């Protein structure tokens, strides 16, 4: 799930910040989508009510998750679907690979799916001699460019049209060298390239946005029609579904099919939504499998505060409003789940204390709260970030106190007696002259302190202490 | 323990404390909505996706369909399609330039047509492979919003919800119409 060899967030972020092309691409893309989302959300007077309904349905479902999963299993089985369970990524990839090989299939077409990204399915299938073709345009750009996804909805958001044209010319067989960088022409080139794959593939792999327990209905929400192709044309369909995707009833979809498109692409409705409840004789795949995937979800479920992250419907609204994401891009988060949701989901799925990269993610935020306001299922991401920070601190508490703990101790010693504070204030007034740079608003800031202060100033500006302390000003002001 | 039992046991273990709580689900969005001009709103919202919409009387349907098919050489007509189709030569869904279908429901607020692939709509492949999709919607099939559509549809039938032509925003989040699905959607609304 973590990109191999990924450095912790601060280091990766610094590299990303140096890439001006990336920052331009991201600023343009996120500003566009923010404006679209704001316009279609404003059209719905009961939006807040819908968000509360979405959160409540998901919470109630998660609290009875085992029951709903059993119900889902029975409904799927009743409608001719074979249900598999996978504890982790390796087990899930193994199930999909075995189904492919048992039919002698060496090529599968894929609908864009976060779950299959998360488990590294394409790489696992390749190791078993099965080629997986991504059919979503952005996923195709990422796959052909031998690149990593950087956004949940638009994995190639970091690429602009000129870069996409280059990738198509060099990596997509039979691309016309006269191809321009007009988005419509690029999309048409992808259409020609993939059409043959759709018509010849015998097996497709999808995820699902929702899985309805009492009817066994799976739902795939998409834009391009590649999903419809994959869900309709092949003989065999395997859907990898995270266990948190279950909703109890068909009626619950009326909330989510309003929340998701407006939050995600900023449309009243996405171009295509496919729903199916098992095998339809004579229409679509006649052999269907569903792989129910845990891969850390029950671990997240056990975390009382973190549990709310499992409400996530993968809309990516939190990425588009995040000031940190807008500047660093998705790669810095080192996972297929970037941005604010990734900063909580990755540590929750994997557990803190396993690696430095994961432990750095809860700090990849200024806690401004824009993500919470945008979240269609009201995940209080700042609350979970703070909670996970405390877990990271606890798990990293070694025999020797950490620099941060020492600084906090010193601060509490100083603040405990007014005499000590007075001395500290005199010293800090001297330091006020160190501020070389002006922060927005005009206050001086220190950009670099010597060690151990450098641990702080490496990634942040330190506002310089004011020349006059509050207490000094108070005394002077009272006298006059 | 096998994977199934282990996952279920882990879920039960994780939830031991939380079982008894239940969040109240607000239901304001499910209250019946009365829109003054349902058909008018549907026509406007479908057209917002760049779709050509033609509103006509029952007696004009055949003409409206023929007009929508003017640039097609061949057309796929599913079993049970209730209107006469004249002009292009009949063909199968894999080779036809265009397809004509009815719908199960139209949604006014979102400008969506929903196919449940019953008579007149054909199996899913019909409305997928041809490049032009002509959809005939009766005025009395139009509901106000998503909640009414969900309430009126049969979840056990495979469904395709269509809102405008195939599109992508994957290149710089600019909307481009026409990727894998039909590049052109044309809607005929028949006043009932």
PDB file of C-alpha atoms in Angstrom, chain A residues 145-425:
ATOM      1  CA  UNK A 145       4.029   6.477 -17.725  1.00  0.00           C
ATOM      2  CA  UNK A 146       5.232   3.896 -15.196  1.00  0.00           C
ATOM      3  CA  UNK A 147       4.189   6.500 -12.650  1.00  0.00           C
ATOM      4  CA  UNK A 148       2.377   6.555  -9.300  1.00  0.00           C
ATOM      5  CA  UNK A 149      -1.155   7.865  -8.711  1.00  0.00           C
ATOM      6  CA  UNK A 150      -1.330  11.226  -6.947  1.00  0.00           C
ATOM      7  CA  UNK A 151      -5.075  11.826  -6.501  1.00  0.00           C
ATOM      8  CA  UNK A 152      -7.971   9.525  -5.615  1.00  0.00           C
ATOM      9  CA  UNK A 153     -10.280  10.642  -8.427  1.00  0.00           C
ATOM     10  CA  UNK A 154      -7.776  11.861 -11.016  1.00  0.00           C
ATOM     11  CA  UNK A 155      -4.630   9.785 -10.441  1.00  0.00           C
ATOM     12  CA  UNK A 156      -2.744  11.709 -13.156  1.00  0.00           C
ATOM     13  CA  UNK A 157      -3.699  15.146 -11.841  1.00  0.00           C
ATOM     14  CA  UNK A 158       0.004  15.988 -11.631  1.00  0.00           C
ATOM     15  CA  UNK A 159       0.334  15.644 -15.430  1.00  0.00           C
ATOM     16  CA  UNK A 160      -0.664  18.374 -17.862  1.00  0.00           C
ATOM     17  CA  UNK A 161      -1.827  17.864 -21.446  1.00  0.00           C
ATOM     18  CA  UNK A 162       1.634  18.183 -22.974  1.00  0.00           C
ATOM     19  CA  UNK A 163       3.043  15.533 -20.660  1.00  0.00           C
ATOM     20  CA  UNK A 164       0.114  13.198 -21.378  1.00  0.00           C
ATOM     21  CA  UNK A 165       0.676  13.612 -25.120  1.00  0.00           C
ATOM     22  CA  UNK A 166       4.335  12.654 -24.672  1.00  0.00           C
ATOM     23  CA  UNK A 167       3.381   9.538 -22.695  1.00  0.00           C
ATOM     24  CA  UNK A 168       0.853   8.444 -25.339  1.00  0.00           C
ATOM     25  CA  UNK A 169       3.336   9.004 -28.168  1.00  0.00           C
ATOM     26  CA  UNK A 170       6.108   7.036 -26.542  1.00  0.00           C
ATOM     27  CA  UNK A 171       4.153   4.285 -24.784  1.00  0.00           C
ATOM     28  CA  UNK A 172       0.812   3.663 -26.534  1.00  0.00           C
ATOM     29  CA  UNK A 173       1.247   1.469 -29.592  1.00  0.00           C
ATOM     30  CA  UNK A 174      -0.042   2.856 -32.866  1.00  0.00           C
ATOM     31  CA  UNK A 175      -0.472   6.439 -31.670  1.00  0.00           C
ATOM     32  CA  UNK A 176      -0.540   8.923 -34.529  1.00  0.00           C
ATOM     33  CA  UNK A 177       2.620  11.095 -34.309  1.00  0.00           C
ATOM     34  CA  UNK A 178       0.470  14.043 -35.421  1.00  0.00           C
ATOM     35  CA  UNK A 179      -1.542  13.777 -32.160  1.00  0.00           C
ATOM     36  CA  UNK A 180      -2.070  17.225 -30.643  1.00  0.00           C
ATOM     37  CA  UNK A 181      -2.323  17.993 -26.930  1.00  0.00           C
ATOM     38  CA  UNK A 182      -6.013  18.938 -27.133  1.00  0.00           C
ATOM     39  CA  UNK A 183      -7.781  16.995 -24.335  1.00  0.00           C
ATOM     40  CA  UNK A 184     -10.493  15.842 -26.781  1.00  0.00           C
ATOM     41  CA  UNK A 185      -7.895  14.396 -29.172  1.00  0.00           C
ATOM     42  CA  UNK A 186      -6.043  12.709 -26.325  1.00  0.00           C
ATOM     43  CA  UNK A 187      -9.277  11.143 -25.086  1.00  0.00           C
ATOM     44  CA  UNK A 188     -10.095   9.941 -28.618  1.00  0.00           C
ATOM     45  CA  UNK A 189      -6.668   8.307 -28.896  1.00  0.00           C
ATOM     46  CA  UNK A 190      -7.311   6.415 -25.652  1.00  0.00           C
ATOM     47  CA  UNK A 191     -10.758   5.384 -26.942  1.00  0.00           C
ATOM     48  CA  UNK A 192      -9.226   3.815 -30.072  1.00  0.00           C
ATOM     49  CA  UNK A 193      -6.451   2.120 -28.097  1.00  0.00           C
ATOM     50  CA  UNK A 194      -8.799   0.513 -25.533  1.00  0.00           C
ATOM     51  CA  UNK A 195     -11.789  -0.424 -27.690  1.00  0.00           C
ATOM     52  CA  UNK A 196     -10.073  -3.573 -28.974  1.00  0.00           C
ATOM     53  CA  UNK A 197      -9.121  -4.570 -25.437  1.00  0.00           C
ATOM     54  CA  UNK A 198     -12.738  -4.232 -24.279  1.00  0.00           C
ATOM     55  CA  UNK A 199     -14.024  -6.349 -27.133  1.00  0.00           C
ATOM     56  CA  UNK A 200     -11.472  -9.130 -26.707  1.00  0.00           C
ATOM     57  CA  UNK A 201     -11.035  -9.351 -22.898  1.00  0.00           C
ATOM     58  CA  UNK A 202     -12.633 -12.399 -21.274  1.00  0.00           C
ATOM     59  CA  UNK A 203     -12.252 -11.193 -17.697  1.00  0.00           C
ATOM     60  CA  UNK A 204     -12.675  -7.841 -15.951  1.00  0.00           C
ATOM     61  CA  UNK A 205     -11.694  -6.687 -12.476  1.00  0.00           C
ATOM     62  CA  UNK A 206     -13.616  -3.910 -10.746  1.00  0.00           C
ATOM     63  CA  UNK A 207     -14.104  -2.440  -7.321  1.00  0.00           C
ATOM     64  CA  UNK A 208     -17.421  -1.108  -6.071  1.00  0.00           C
ATOM     65  CA  UNK A 209     -18.478   2.228  -4.640  1.00  0.00           C
ATOM     66  CA  UNK A 210     -21.269   0.602  -2.659  1.00  0.00           C
ATOM     67  CA  UNK A 211     -22.401  -2.937  -1.867  1.00  0.00           C
ATOM     68  CA  UNK A 212     -26.022  -3.272  -0.757  1.00  0.00           C
ATOM     69  CA  UNK A 213     -26.424  -5.990   1.867  1.00  0.00           C
ATOM     70  CA  UNK A 214     -30.099  -6.856   1.494  1.00  0.00           C
ATOM     71  CA  UNK A 215     -30.168  -7.056  -2.313  1.00  0.00           C
ATOM     72  CA  UNK A 216     -26.578  -8.024  -3.160  1.00  0.00           C
ATOM     73  CA  UNK A 217     -26.330  -4.993  -5.445  1.00  0.00           C
ATOM     74  CA  UNK A 218     -22.918  -3.598  -6.388  1.00  0.00           C
ATOM     75  CA  UNK A 219     -22.647  -0.010  -7.607  1.00  0.00           C
ATOM     76  CA  UNK A 220     -19.914   1.484  -9.790  1.00  0.00           C
ATOM     77  CA  UNK A 221     -19.919   5.254 -10.300  1.00  0.00           C
ATOM     78  CA  UNK A 222     -17.876   6.553 -13.243  1.00  0.00           C
ATOM     79  CA  UNK A 223     -17.597   9.080 -16.054  1.00  0.00           C
ATOM     80  CA  UNK A 224     -16.005   7.670 -19.159  1.00  0.00           C
ATOM     81  CA  UNK A 225     -17.926   4.477 -19.890  1.00  0.00           C
ATOM     82  CA  UNK A 226     -14.857   2.301 -19.452  1.00  0.00           C
ATOM     83  CA  UNK A 227     -16.568   0.922 -16.372  1.00  0.00           C
ATOM     84  CA  UNK A 228     -19.685   0.001 -18.345  1.00  0.00           C
ATOM     85  CA  UNK A 229     -17.486  -1.702 -20.948  1.00  0.00           C
ATOM     86  CA  UNK A 230     -15.700  -3.790 -18.310  1.00  0.00           C
ATOM     87  CA  UNK A 231     -18.904  -4.611 -16.425  1.00  0.00           C
ATOM     88  CA  UNK A 232     -20.829  -5.621 -19.567  1.00  0.00           C
ATOM     89  CA  UNK A 233     -18.603  -7.198 -22.221  1.00  0.00           C
ATOM     90  CA  UNK A 234     -16.341  -9.848 -20.565  1.00  0.00           C
ATOM     91  CA  UNK A 235     -17.604 -13.295 -19.527  1.00  0.00           C
ATOM     92  CA  UNK A 236     -16.081 -13.181 -16.048  1.00  0.00           C
ATOM     93  CA  UNK A 237     -16.248 -10.312 -13.550  1.00  0.00           C
ATOM     94  CA  UNK A 238     -14.283 -10.150 -10.291  1.00  0.00           C
ATOM     95  CA  UNK A 239     -15.051  -7.250  -7.939  1.00  0.00           C
ATOM     96  CA  UNK A 240     -12.703  -6.467  -5.052  1.00  0.00           C
ATOM     97  CA  UNK A 241     -14.728  -4.712  -2.361  1.00  0.00           C
ATOM     98  CA  UNK A 242     -13.466  -3.283   0.938  1.00  0.00           C
ATOM     99  CA  UNK A 243     -15.659  -4.521   3.781  1.00  0.00           C
ATOM    100  CA  UNK A 244     -16.541  -0.925   4.732  1.00  0.00           C
ATOM    101  CA  UNK A 245     -18.341  -0.425   1.386  1.00  0.00           C
ATOM    102  CA  UNK A 246     -21.449  -2.235   2.598  1.00  0.00           C
ATOM    103  CA  UNK A 247     -24.698  -0.284   3.072  1.00  0.00           C
ATOM    104  CA  UNK A 248     -27.745  -2.046   4.525  1.00  0.00           C
ATOM    105  CA  UNK A 249     -30.474  -1.284   1.984  1.00  0.00           C
ATOM    106  CA  UNK A 250     -31.066  -0.098  -1.568  1.00  0.00           C
ATOM    107  CA  UNK A 251     -32.927   2.921  -0.133  1.00  0.00           C
ATOM    108  CA  UNK A 252     -29.704   4.131   1.533  1.00  0.00           C
ATOM    109  CA  UNK A 253     -28.269   4.837  -1.907  1.00  0.00           C
ATOM    110  CA  UNK A 254     -30.510   7.884  -2.302  1.00  0.00           C
ATOM    111  CA  UNK A 255     -28.234   9.698   0.144  1.00  0.00           C
ATOM    112  CA  UNK A 256     -24.921   8.575  -1.300  1.00  0.00           C
ATOM    113  CA  UNK A 257     -25.818   9.006  -4.964  1.00  0.00           C
ATOM    114  CA  UNK A 258     -26.490  12.651  -4.136  1.00  0.00           C
ATOM    115  CA  UNK A 259     -23.418  13.199  -1.962  1.00  0.00           C
ATOM    116  CA  UNK A 260     -20.807  11.469  -4.100  1.00  0.00           C
ATOM    117  CA  UNK A 261     -21.023  13.103  -7.565  1.00  0.00           C
ATOM    118  CA  UNK A 262     -21.427  16.642  -6.237  1.00  0.00           C
ATOM    119  CA  UNK A 263     -18.479  16.214  -3.853  1.00  0.00           C
ATOM    120  CA  UNK A 264     -16.291  14.343  -6.265  1.00  0.00           C
ATOM    121  CA  UNK A 265     -16.404  15.771  -9.783  1.00  0.00           C
ATOM    122  CA  UNK A 266     -18.613  18.737  -8.905  1.00  0.00           C
ATOM    123  CA  UNK A 267     -21.474  17.508 -11.112  1.00  0.00           C
ATOM    124  CA  UNK A 268     -25.159  17.098 -10.338  1.00  0.00           C
ATOM    125  CA  UNK A 269     -24.676  13.511 -11.425  1.00  0.00           C
ATOM    126  CA  UNK A 270     -21.742  11.641 -12.901  1.00  0.00           C
ATOM    127  CA  UNK A 271     -22.219  10.470 -16.512  1.00  0.00           C
ATOM    128  CA  UNK A 272     -22.624   6.754 -15.728  1.00  0.00           C
ATOM    129  CA  UNK A 273     -23.639   4.699 -12.714  1.00  0.00           C
ATOM    130  CA  UNK A 274     -23.967   0.926 -13.109  1.00  0.00           C
ATOM    131  CA  UNK A 275     -25.793  -1.240 -10.599  1.00  0.00           C
ATOM    132  CA  UNK A 276     -26.163  -4.995 -10.758  1.00  0.00           C
ATOM    133  CA  UNK A 277     -27.400  -7.678  -8.396  1.00  0.00           C
ATOM    134  CA  UNK A 278     -25.583 -10.811  -9.403  1.00  0.00           C
ATOM    135  CA  UNK A 279     -25.803 -12.524 -12.764  1.00  0.00           C
ATOM    136  CA  UNK A 280     -28.461 -11.415 -15.294  1.00  0.00           C
ATOM    137  CA  UNK A 281     -29.033 -14.337 -17.704  1.00  0.00           C
ATOM    138  CA  UNK A 282     -28.148 -13.292 -21.251  1.00  0.00           C
ATOM    139  CA  UNK A 283     -26.874  -9.857 -20.260  1.00  0.00           C
ATOM    140  CA  UNK A 284     -23.337  -9.095 -19.065  1.00  0.00           C
ATOM    141  CA  UNK A 285     -20.819 -11.417 -17.365  1.00  0.00           C
ATOM    142  CA  UNK A 286     -22.227 -14.846 -16.602  1.00  0.00           C
ATOM    143  CA  UNK A 287     -19.621 -15.696 -13.961  1.00  0.00           C
ATOM    144  CA  UNK A 288     -19.185 -13.302 -11.051  1.00  0.00           C
ATOM    145  CA  UNK A 289     -16.937 -13.212  -8.012  1.00  0.00           C
ATOM    146  CA  UNK A 290     -16.751 -10.760  -5.130  1.00  0.00           C
ATOM    147  CA  UNK A 291     -13.651 -10.552  -2.931  1.00  0.00           C
ATOM    148  CA  UNK A 292     -14.442  -8.979   0.453  1.00  0.00           C
ATOM    149  CA  UNK A 293     -11.249  -7.292   1.605  1.00  0.00           C
ATOM    150  CA  UNK A 294     -10.140  -6.514   5.156  1.00  0.00           C
ATOM    151  CA  UNK A 295      -6.482  -5.407   4.799  1.00  0.00           C
ATOM    152  CA  UNK A 296      -6.459  -3.331   7.991  1.00  0.00           C
ATOM    153  CA  UNK A 297     -10.102  -2.262   8.025  1.00  0.00           C
ATOM    154  CA  UNK A 298     -10.971  -4.243  11.165  1.00  0.00           C
ATOM    155  CA  UNK A 299      -7.901  -2.660  12.784  1.00  0.00           C
ATOM    156  CA  UNK A 300      -9.269   0.800  11.957  1.00  0.00           C
ATOM    157  CA  UNK A 301     -12.698  -0.302  13.169  1.00  0.00           C
ATOM    158  CA  UNK A 302     -11.251  -1.056  16.611  1.00  0.00           C
ATOM    159  CA  UNK A 303     -10.028   2.542  16.982  1.00  0.00           C
ATOM    160  CA  UNK A 304     -12.981   4.388  18.520  1.00  0.00           C
ATOM    161  CA  UNK A 305     -11.964   7.799  17.214  1.00  0.00           C
ATOM    162  CA  UNK A 306     -10.355   6.611  13.991  1.00  0.00           C
ATOM    163  CA  UNK A 307     -13.330   4.403  13.067  1.00  0.00           C
ATOM    164  CA  UNK A 308     -15.078   7.330  11.346  1.00  0.00           C
ATOM    165  CA  UNK A 309     -12.467   7.196   8.570  1.00  0.00           C
ATOM    166  CA  UNK A 310     -14.239   4.038   7.351  1.00  0.00           C
ATOM    167  CA  UNK A 311     -17.224   6.194   6.370  1.00  0.00           C
ATOM    168  CA  UNK A 312     -15.095   7.520   3.502  1.00  0.00           C
ATOM    169  CA  UNK A 313     -16.698   7.217   0.061  1.00  0.00           C
ATOM    170  CA  UNK A 314     -13.448   8.153  -1.775  1.00  0.00           C
ATOM    171  CA  UNK A 315     -14.784  11.365  -3.299  1.00  0.00           C
ATOM    172  CA  UNK A 316     -11.500  13.286  -2.872  1.00  0.00           C
ATOM    173  CA  UNK A 317     -13.169  16.575  -1.888  1.00  0.00           C
ATOM    174  CA  UNK A 318     -10.744  16.770   1.063  1.00  0.00           C
ATOM    175  CA  UNK A 319      -7.752  16.662  -1.272  1.00  0.00           C
ATOM    176  CA  UNK A 320      -9.075  19.462  -3.439  1.00  0.00           C
ATOM    177  CA  UNK A 321      -9.571  21.874  -0.526  1.00  0.00           C
ATOM    178  CA  UNK A 322      -6.380  21.032   1.376  1.00  0.00           C
ATOM    179  CA  UNK A 323      -3.704  23.767   1.399  1.00  0.00           C
ATOM    180  CA  UNK A 324      -1.020  21.170   2.085  1.00  0.00           C
ATOM    181  CA  UNK A 325      -2.109  18.819  -0.723  1.00  0.00           C
ATOM    182  CA  UNK A 326      -2.393  21.700  -3.175  1.00  0.00           C
ATOM    183  CA  UNK A 327       1.272  22.511  -2.647  1.00  0.00           C
ATOM    184  CA  UNK A 328       2.905  19.119  -2.207  1.00  0.00           C
ATOM    185  CA  UNK A 329       0.750  16.969  -4.488  1.00  0.00           C
ATOM    186  CA  UNK A 330      -0.187  13.379  -3.786  1.00  0.00           C
ATOM    187  CA  UNK A 331       3.128  11.549  -4.198  1.00  0.00           C
ATOM    188  CA  UNK A 332       4.541  13.071  -1.019  1.00  0.00           C
ATOM    189  CA  UNK A 333       2.018  11.057   1.017  1.00  0.00           C
ATOM    190  CA  UNK A 334       3.598   7.861  -0.304  1.00  0.00           C
ATOM    191  CA  UNK A 335       0.330   5.983  -0.744  1.00  0.00           C
ATOM    192  CA  UNK A 336      -2.584   5.464  -3.116  1.00  0.00           C
ATOM    193  CA  UNK A 337      -4.584   7.384  -0.493  1.00  0.00           C
ATOM    194  CA  UNK A 338      -3.044  10.853  -0.435  1.00  0.00           C
ATOM    195  CA  UNK A 339      -4.245  14.108   1.076  1.00  0.00           C
ATOM    196  CA  UNK A 340      -6.080  14.560   4.368  1.00  0.00           C
ATOM    197  CA  UNK A 341      -7.946  11.248   4.164  1.00  0.00           C
ATOM    198  CA  UNK A 342      -4.676   9.452   3.363  1.00  0.00           C
ATOM    199  CA  UNK A 343      -2.998  11.103   6.345  1.00  0.00           C
ATOM    200  CA  UNK A 344      -5.460   9.308   8.629  1.00  0.00           C
ATOM    201  CA  UNK A 345      -6.422   6.222   6.607  1.00  0.00           C
ATOM    202  CA  UNK A 346      -2.893   4.898   6.073  1.00  0.00           C
ATOM    203  CA  UNK A 347      -1.887   4.949   9.771  1.00  0.00           C
ATOM    204  CA  UNK A 348      -5.291   3.512  10.734  1.00  0.00           C
ATOM    205  CA  UNK A 349      -5.065   0.623   8.249  1.00  0.00           C
ATOM    206  CA  UNK A 350      -1.433  -0.181   8.998  1.00  0.00           C
ATOM    207  CA  UNK A 351      -1.150   0.861  12.633  1.00  0.00           C
ATOM    208  CA  UNK A 352       1.305   3.456  13.922  1.00  0.00           C
ATOM    209  CA  UNK A 353       4.822   2.453  14.900  1.00  0.00           C
ATOM    210  CA  UNK A 354       5.430   0.222  11.875  1.00  0.00           C
ATOM    211  CA  UNK A 355       7.480   2.654   9.777  1.00  0.00           C
ATOM    212  CA  UNK A 356       8.658   6.253   9.839  1.00  0.00           C
ATOM    213  CA  UNK A 357       6.803   7.127   6.635  1.00  0.00           C
ATOM    214  CA  UNK A 358       3.392   6.143   8.019  1.00  0.00           C
ATOM    215  CA  UNK A 359       4.106   7.805  11.359  1.00  0.00           C
ATOM    216  CA  UNK A 360       4.946  11.077   9.592  1.00  0.00           C
ATOM    217  CA  UNK A 361       1.516  11.319   7.923  1.00  0.00           C
ATOM    218  CA  UNK A 362      -0.603  12.566  10.873  1.00  0.00           C
ATOM    219  CA  UNK A 363       1.706  15.599  10.912  1.00  0.00           C
ATOM    220  CA  UNK A 364       1.128  16.402   7.209  1.00  0.00           C
ATOM    221  CA  UNK A 365      -1.509  18.972   8.098  1.00  0.00           C
ATOM    222  CA  UNK A 366      -1.948  22.457   9.485  1.00  0.00           C
ATOM    223  CA  UNK A 367      -5.219  21.301  11.140  1.00  0.00           C
ATOM    224  CA  UNK A 368      -7.079  24.098   9.342  1.00  0.00           C
ATOM    225  CA  UNK A 369     -10.245  21.997   9.109  1.00  0.00           C
ATOM    226  CA  UNK A 370     -11.171  22.667   5.461  1.00  0.00           C
ATOM    227  CA  UNK A 371     -11.298  18.895   4.872  1.00  0.00           C
ATOM    228  CA  UNK A 372     -13.923  18.390   7.571  1.00  0.00           C
ATOM    229  CA  UNK A 373     -16.118  21.118   6.079  1.00  0.00           C
ATOM    230  CA  UNK A 374     -15.908  19.564   2.613  1.00  0.00           C
ATOM    231  CA  UNK A 375     -16.346  15.926   3.664  1.00  0.00           C
ATOM    232  CA  UNK A 376     -19.731  14.592   2.490  1.00  0.00           C
ATOM    233  CA  UNK A 377     -19.834  12.073   5.352  1.00  0.00           C
ATOM    234  CA  UNK A 378     -18.521  14.479   7.987  1.00  0.00           C
ATOM    235  CA  UNK A 379     -15.274  12.717   8.869  1.00  0.00           C
ATOM    236  CA  UNK A 380     -13.628  14.961  11.461  1.00  0.00           C
ATOM    237  CA  UNK A 381     -10.186  14.561   9.943  1.00  0.00           C
ATOM    238  CA  UNK A 382      -8.464  17.109  12.248  1.00  0.00           C
ATOM    239  CA  UNK A 383      -9.780  15.243  15.289  1.00  0.00           C
ATOM    240  CA  UNK A 384      -8.409  11.949  13.989  1.00  0.00           C
ATOM    241  CA  UNK A 385      -5.078  13.567  13.045  1.00  0.00           C
ATOM    242  CA  UNK A 386      -4.577  14.844  16.585  1.00  0.00           C
ATOM    243  CA  UNK A 387      -5.608  11.469  17.992  1.00  0.00           C
ATOM    244  CA  UNK A 388      -3.101   9.679  15.734  1.00  0.00           C
ATOM    245  CA  UNK A 389      -0.353  12.156  16.651  1.00  0.00           C
ATOM    246  CA  UNK A 390      -0.833  11.170  20.268  1.00  0.00           C
ATOM    247  CA  UNK A 391      -0.549   7.513  19.268  1.00  0.00           C
ATOM    248  CA  UNK A 392       2.678   8.228  17.381  1.00  0.00           C
ATOM    249  CA  UNK A 393       4.096  10.064  20.400  1.00  0.00           C
ATOM    250  CA  UNK A 394       3.136   7.198  22.707  1.00  0.00           C
ATOM    251  CA  UNK A 395       4.577   4.483  20.526  1.00  0.00           C
ATOM    252  CA  UNK A 396       7.818   6.413  20.002  1.00  0.00           C
ATOM    253  CA  UNK A 397       8.325   7.228  23.687  1.00  0.00           C
ATOM    254  CA  UNK A 398      11.744   5.688  24.204  1.00  0.00           C
ATOM    255  CA  UNK A 399      13.969   5.484  27.287  1.00  0.00           C
ATOM    256  CA  UNK A 400      15.476   8.908  26.466  1.00  0.00           C
ATOM    257  CA  UNK A 401      13.042  11.844  26.266  1.00  0.00           C
ATOM    258  CA  UNK A 402      12.389  13.251  22.811  1.00  0.00           C
ATOM    259  CA  UNK A 403      13.484  16.846  22.022  1.00  0.00           C
ATOM    260  CA  UNK A 404       9.842  17.941  21.830  1.00  0.00           C
ATOM    261  CA  UNK A 405       9.161  16.502  25.306  1.00  0.00           C
ATOM    262  CA  UNK A 406      12.214  18.301  26.712  1.00  0.00           C
ATOM    263  CA  UNK A 407      11.037  21.585  25.185  1.00  0.00           C
ATOM    264  CA  UNK A 408       7.550  21.120  26.655  1.00  0.00           C
ATOM    265  CA  UNK A 409       9.022  20.357  30.096  1.00  0.00           C
ATOM    266  CA  UNK A 410      11.176  23.490  29.911  1.00  0.00           C
ATOM    267  CA  UNK A 411       8.180  25.565  28.901  1.00  0.00           C
ATOM    268  CA  UNK A 412       6.067  24.309  31.779  1.00  0.00           C
ATOM    269  CA  UNK A 413       8.929  24.979  34.254  1.00  0.00           C
ATOM    270  CA  UNK A 414       9.288  28.542  32.922  1.00  0.00           C
ATOM    271  CA  UNK A 415       5.581  29.290  32.915  1.00  0.00           C
ATOM    272  CA  UNK A 416       5.040  27.960  36.444  1.00  0.00           C
ATOM    273  CA  UNK A 417       6.652  30.993  38.197  1.00  0.00           C
ATOM    274  CA  UNK A 418       6.253  34.620  37.154  1.00  0.00           C
ATOM    275  CA  UNK A 419       9.885  35.366  38.049  1.00  0.00           C
ATOM    276  CA  UNK A 420      11.139  32.686  35.675  1.00  0.00           C
ATOM    277  CA  UNK A 421       8.872  33.965  32.946  1.00  0.00           C
ATOM    278  CA  UNK A 422      10.192  37.524  33.395  1.00  0.00           C
ATOM    279  CA  UNK A 423      13.742  36.350  32.798  1.00  0.00           C
ATOM    280  CA  UNK A 424      12.661  34.333  29.771  1.00  0.00           C
ATOM    281  CA  UNK A 425      10.895  37.380  28.361  1.00  0.00           C
TER     282      UNK A 425
END
